[in-house]
């Protein structure tokens, strides 16, 4: 268990080495598949400016896995993160309900977490997702979108 875990949040933010059991509702083999998939997605990253490769693997409730990588642009502000690429990809393919997302970078010294913009875009499609932050070694940290974006604003608030 993570020594970074605040008391009482162990099930919301927990670290796992490759192969150790987790509190996820997902089958361990599916978790491993997601982790493998986000690393595959990372290979396609277009990041000539930051050189910071990111890959995401998004699990639809229908079982499909959608991939995304960061796609940067010479006009820097137009770059898009891997998580949002995966979501655009999924929605374009008719999937809007998600169970989990796994994110890979090349950083081995800490777990990299989705940026604020990506958290809000994920939130559009629910709060109950599991989020797996991974290291190249295969170690991962398991959390939830609700934990990453508490007290969030979402579509159901737009009742007139
Ligand atoms: N990036 C992502 O793709 N996802 C994140 O959660 C954090 C940052 C990308 C954006 C940019 O291409 C590069 O990483 C450096 O910020």
CSV table of C-alpha atoms and ligand atoms in Angstrom, one decimal:
chain,number,residue,atom,x,y,z
A,1,UNK,CA,0.0,0.0,0.0
A,2,UNK,CA,1.2,3.5,-0.8
A,3,UNK,CA,3.0,5.4,2.0
A,4,UNK,CA,1.5,8.5,0.3
A,5,UNK,CA,-2.0,7.3,1.1
A,6,UNK,CA,-3.8,9.7,3.5
A,7,UNK,CA,-5.6,7.7,6.3
A,8,UNK,CA,-8.8,6.1,5.1
A,9,UNK,CA,-8.2,6.5,1.4
A,10,UNK,CA,-6.4,3.3,0.9
A,11,UNK,CA,-9.0,1.9,-1.5
A,12,UNK,CA,-9.0,5.1,-3.5
A,13,UNK,CA,-5.3,5.5,-3.9
A,14,UNK,CA,-3.3,2.4,-3.8
A,15,UNK,CA,0.0,1.3,-5.4
A,16,UNK,CA,0.5,-2.2,-6.9
A,17,UNK,CA,3.6,-3.8,-8.2
A,18,UNK,CA,3.2,-5.9,-11.3
A,19,UNK,CA,1.1,-9.0,-10.6
A,20,UNK,CA,0.0,-8.1,-7.1
A,21,UNK,CA,-3.8,-8.3,-6.3
A,22,UNK,CA,-5.8,-5.1,-6.3
A,23,UNK,CA,-9.2,-3.8,-5.0
A,24,UNK,CA,-10.4,-3.1,-8.5
A,25,UNK,CA,-13.7,-4.5,-9.7
A,26,UNK,CA,-11.9,-5.4,-12.9
A,27,UNK,CA,-10.5,-8.8,-13.6
A,28,UNK,CA,-6.7,-8.7,-12.9
A,29,UNK,CA,-6.1,-10.0,-16.5
A,30,UNK,CA,-8.1,-7.1,-17.8
A,31,UNK,CA,-6.1,-4.6,-15.8
A,32,UNK,CA,-2.9,-6.1,-17.2
A,33,UNK,CA,-4.4,-5.8,-20.7
A,34,UNK,CA,-5.2,-2.1,-20.1
A,35,UNK,CA,-1.7,-1.5,-18.8
A,36,UNK,CA,-0.2,-3.2,-21.8
A,37,UNK,CA,-2.6,-1.3,-24.2
A,38,UNK,CA,-1.7,2.2,-22.8
A,39,UNK,CA,2.0,1.4,-23.3
A,40,UNK,CA,1.3,0.4,-26.9
A,41,UNK,CA,-0.7,3.6,-27.4
A,42,UNK,CA,2.3,5.6,-26.0
A,43,UNK,CA,4.4,4.4,-28.9
A,44,UNK,CA,2.3,6.6,-31.3
A,45,UNK,CA,2.7,9.8,-29.3
A,46,UNK,CA,3.5,12.9,-31.4
A,47,UNK,CA,5.4,15.0,-28.9
A,48,UNK,CA,8.4,16.6,-30.8
A,49,UNK,CA,8.2,19.7,-28.5
A,50,UNK,CA,7.9,18.2,-25.0
A,51,UNK,CA,9.4,14.8,-25.8
A,52,UNK,CA,6.9,13.6,-23.0
A,53,UNK,CA,5.2,10.5,-24.4
A,54,UNK,CA,1.8,9.6,-23.0
A,55,UNK,CA,-0.6,6.8,-23.9
A,56,UNK,CA,-4.1,6.0,-22.7
A,57,UNK,CA,-6.3,3.0,-22.9
A,58,UNK,CA,-9.9,3.5,-22.2
A,59,UNK,CA,-12.2,0.6,-21.3
A,60,UNK,CA,-15.8,1.0,-22.6
A,61,UNK,CA,-18.7,-0.7,-20.7
A,62,UNK,CA,-19.2,-2.8,-23.8
A,63,UNK,CA,-15.7,-4.2,-23.3
A,64,UNK,CA,-14.0,-2.3,-26.2
A,65,UNK,CA,-10.7,-0.7,-25.5
A,66,UNK,CA,-10.0,2.7,-27.1
A,67,UNK,CA,-6.4,4.0,-27.4
A,68,UNK,CA,-5.1,7.5,-27.4
A,69,UNK,CA,-1.8,9.3,-27.4
A,70,UNK,CA,-0.8,12.9,-27.0
A,71,UNK,CA,-0.7,14.8,-30.3
A,72,UNK,CA,1.3,18.1,-30.1
A,73,UNK,CA,1.3,20.9,-32.6
A,74,UNK,CA,3.8,23.6,-33.8
A,75,UNK,CA,1.1,26.0,-32.5
A,76,UNK,CA,1.8,24.7,-29.0
A,77,UNK,CA,-1.7,25.4,-27.5
A,78,UNK,CA,-3.3,23.1,-30.0
A,79,UNK,CA,-1.8,20.0,-28.6
A,80,UNK,CA,-4.1,17.4,-27.0
A,81,UNK,CA,-3.5,14.9,-24.2
A,82,UNK,CA,-3.6,11.2,-24.6
A,83,UNK,CA,-6.6,10.8,-22.4
A,84,UNK,CA,-8.7,13.2,-24.4
A,85,UNK,CA,-7.6,11.6,-27.7
A,86,UNK,CA,-8.8,8.3,-26.4
A,87,UNK,CA,-12.2,9.8,-25.4
A,88,UNK,CA,-12.6,11.5,-28.7
A,89,UNK,CA,-11.8,8.2,-30.4
A,90,UNK,CA,-14.3,6.3,-28.3
A,91,UNK,CA,-17.2,8.7,-28.7
A,92,UNK,CA,-16.5,8.8,-32.4
A,93,UNK,CA,-16.9,5.1,-32.4
A,94,UNK,CA,-20.2,5.2,-30.6
A,95,UNK,CA,-19.1,4.5,-27.0
A,96,UNK,CA,-19.9,6.9,-24.3
A,97,UNK,CA,-19.9,4.7,-21.2
A,98,UNK,CA,-16.6,3.9,-19.6
A,99,UNK,CA,-15.4,1.7,-16.8
A,100,UNK,CA,-11.7,2.5,-16.5
A,101,UNK,CA,-8.7,4.3,-18.1
A,102,UNK,CA,-5.0,3.5,-17.8
A,103,UNK,CA,-2.3,6.0,-18.5
A,104,UNK,CA,1.3,5.4,-19.4
A,105,UNK,CA,4.3,7.7,-19.6
A,106,UNK,CA,8.1,7.1,-19.6
A,107,UNK,CA,8.4,8.4,-16.0
A,108,UNK,CA,9.6,5.7,-13.6
A,109,UNK,CA,10.2,7.8,-10.6
A,110,UNK,CA,6.6,8.8,-9.9
A,111,UNK,CA,3.0,8.1,-11.1
A,112,UNK,CA,1.8,10.7,-13.6
A,113,UNK,CA,-1.8,11.7,-13.2
A,114,UNK,CA,-4.2,13.2,-15.8
A,115,UNK,CA,-4.2,17.0,-16.1
A,116,UNK,CA,-7.2,19.0,-14.9
A,117,UNK,CA,-8.6,19.5,-18.4
A,118,UNK,CA,-8.6,15.8,-19.0
A,119,UNK,CA,-10.3,15.1,-15.6
A,120,UNK,CA,-13.1,17.4,-16.6
A,121,UNK,CA,-13.5,15.9,-20.0
A,122,UNK,CA,-13.6,12.4,-18.4
A,123,UNK,CA,-16.2,13.7,-15.9
A,124,UNK,CA,-18.6,14.4,-18.8
A,125,UNK,CA,-19.0,10.7,-19.0
A,126,UNK,CA,-19.5,9.8,-15.3
A,127,UNK,CA,-17.6,9.9,-12.0
A,128,UNK,CA,-17.3,6.2,-11.2
A,129,UNK,CA,-14.5,5.2,-13.4
A,130,UNK,CA,-11.4,3.5,-12.2
A,131,UNK,CA,-8.1,5.3,-13.1
A,132,UNK,CA,-4.8,3.4,-13.4
A,133,UNK,CA,-1.7,5.4,-13.3
A,134,UNK,CA,1.2,3.4,-14.5
A,135,UNK,CA,5.0,3.3,-14.7
A,136,UNK,CA,7.1,1.7,-17.4
A,137,UNK,CA,8.0,-1.1,-15.0
A,138,UNK,CA,4.3,-2.2,-14.9
A,139,UNK,CA,3.7,-0.9,-11.4
A,140,UNK,CA,0.5,1.0,-11.1
A,141,UNK,CA,-1.5,3.2,-8.8
A,142,UNK,CA,-5.3,2.7,-8.7
A,143,UNK,CA,-7.7,5.5,-8.0
A,144,UNK,CA,-11.0,6.8,-9.2
A,145,UNK,CA,-12.1,9.9,-11.2
A,146,UNK,CA,-14.2,10.9,-8.2
A,147,UNK,CA,-11.1,11.0,-6.1
A,148,UNK,CA,-9.2,13.0,-8.8
A,149,UNK,CA,-11.9,15.5,-9.3
A,150,UNK,CA,-14.1,15.9,-6.2
A,151,UNK,CA,-17.1,18.2,-6.0
A,152,UNK,CA,-17.2,18.2,-9.8
A,153,UNK,CA,-19.4,19.9,-12.3
A,154,UNK,CA,-21.2,17.6,-14.8
A,155,UNK,CA,-24.0,17.5,-17.4
A,156,UNK,CA,-26.7,16.6,-14.8
A,157,UNK,CA,-26.1,19.9,-13.2
A,158,UNK,CA,-27.5,21.7,-16.2
A,159,UNK,CA,-31.1,21.2,-15.3
A,160,UNK,CA,-33.1,24.4,-16.2
B,1,LIG,N1,0.0,15.1,-21.4
B,1,LIG,C1,-0.9,14.1,-21.6
B,1,LIG,O1,-1.1,13.6,-22.7
B,1,LIG,N2,-1.7,13.7,-20.5
B,1,LIG,C2,-1.6,14.1,-19.3
B,1,LIG,O2,-2.3,13.7,-18.4
B,1,LIG,C3,-0.5,15.1,-19.0
B,1,LIG,C4,0.2,15.7,-20.1
B,1,LIG,C5,0.8,15.5,-22.5
B,1,LIG,C6,0.5,16.9,-23.0
B,1,LIG,C7,1.8,17.3,-23.7
B,1,LIG,O3,1.8,16.7,-25.0
B,1,LIG,C8,2.8,16.5,-22.9
B,1,LIG,O4,2.1,15.6,-22.1
B,1,LIG,C9,3.6,17.5,-21.9
B,1,LIG,O5,2.7,18.2,-21.1
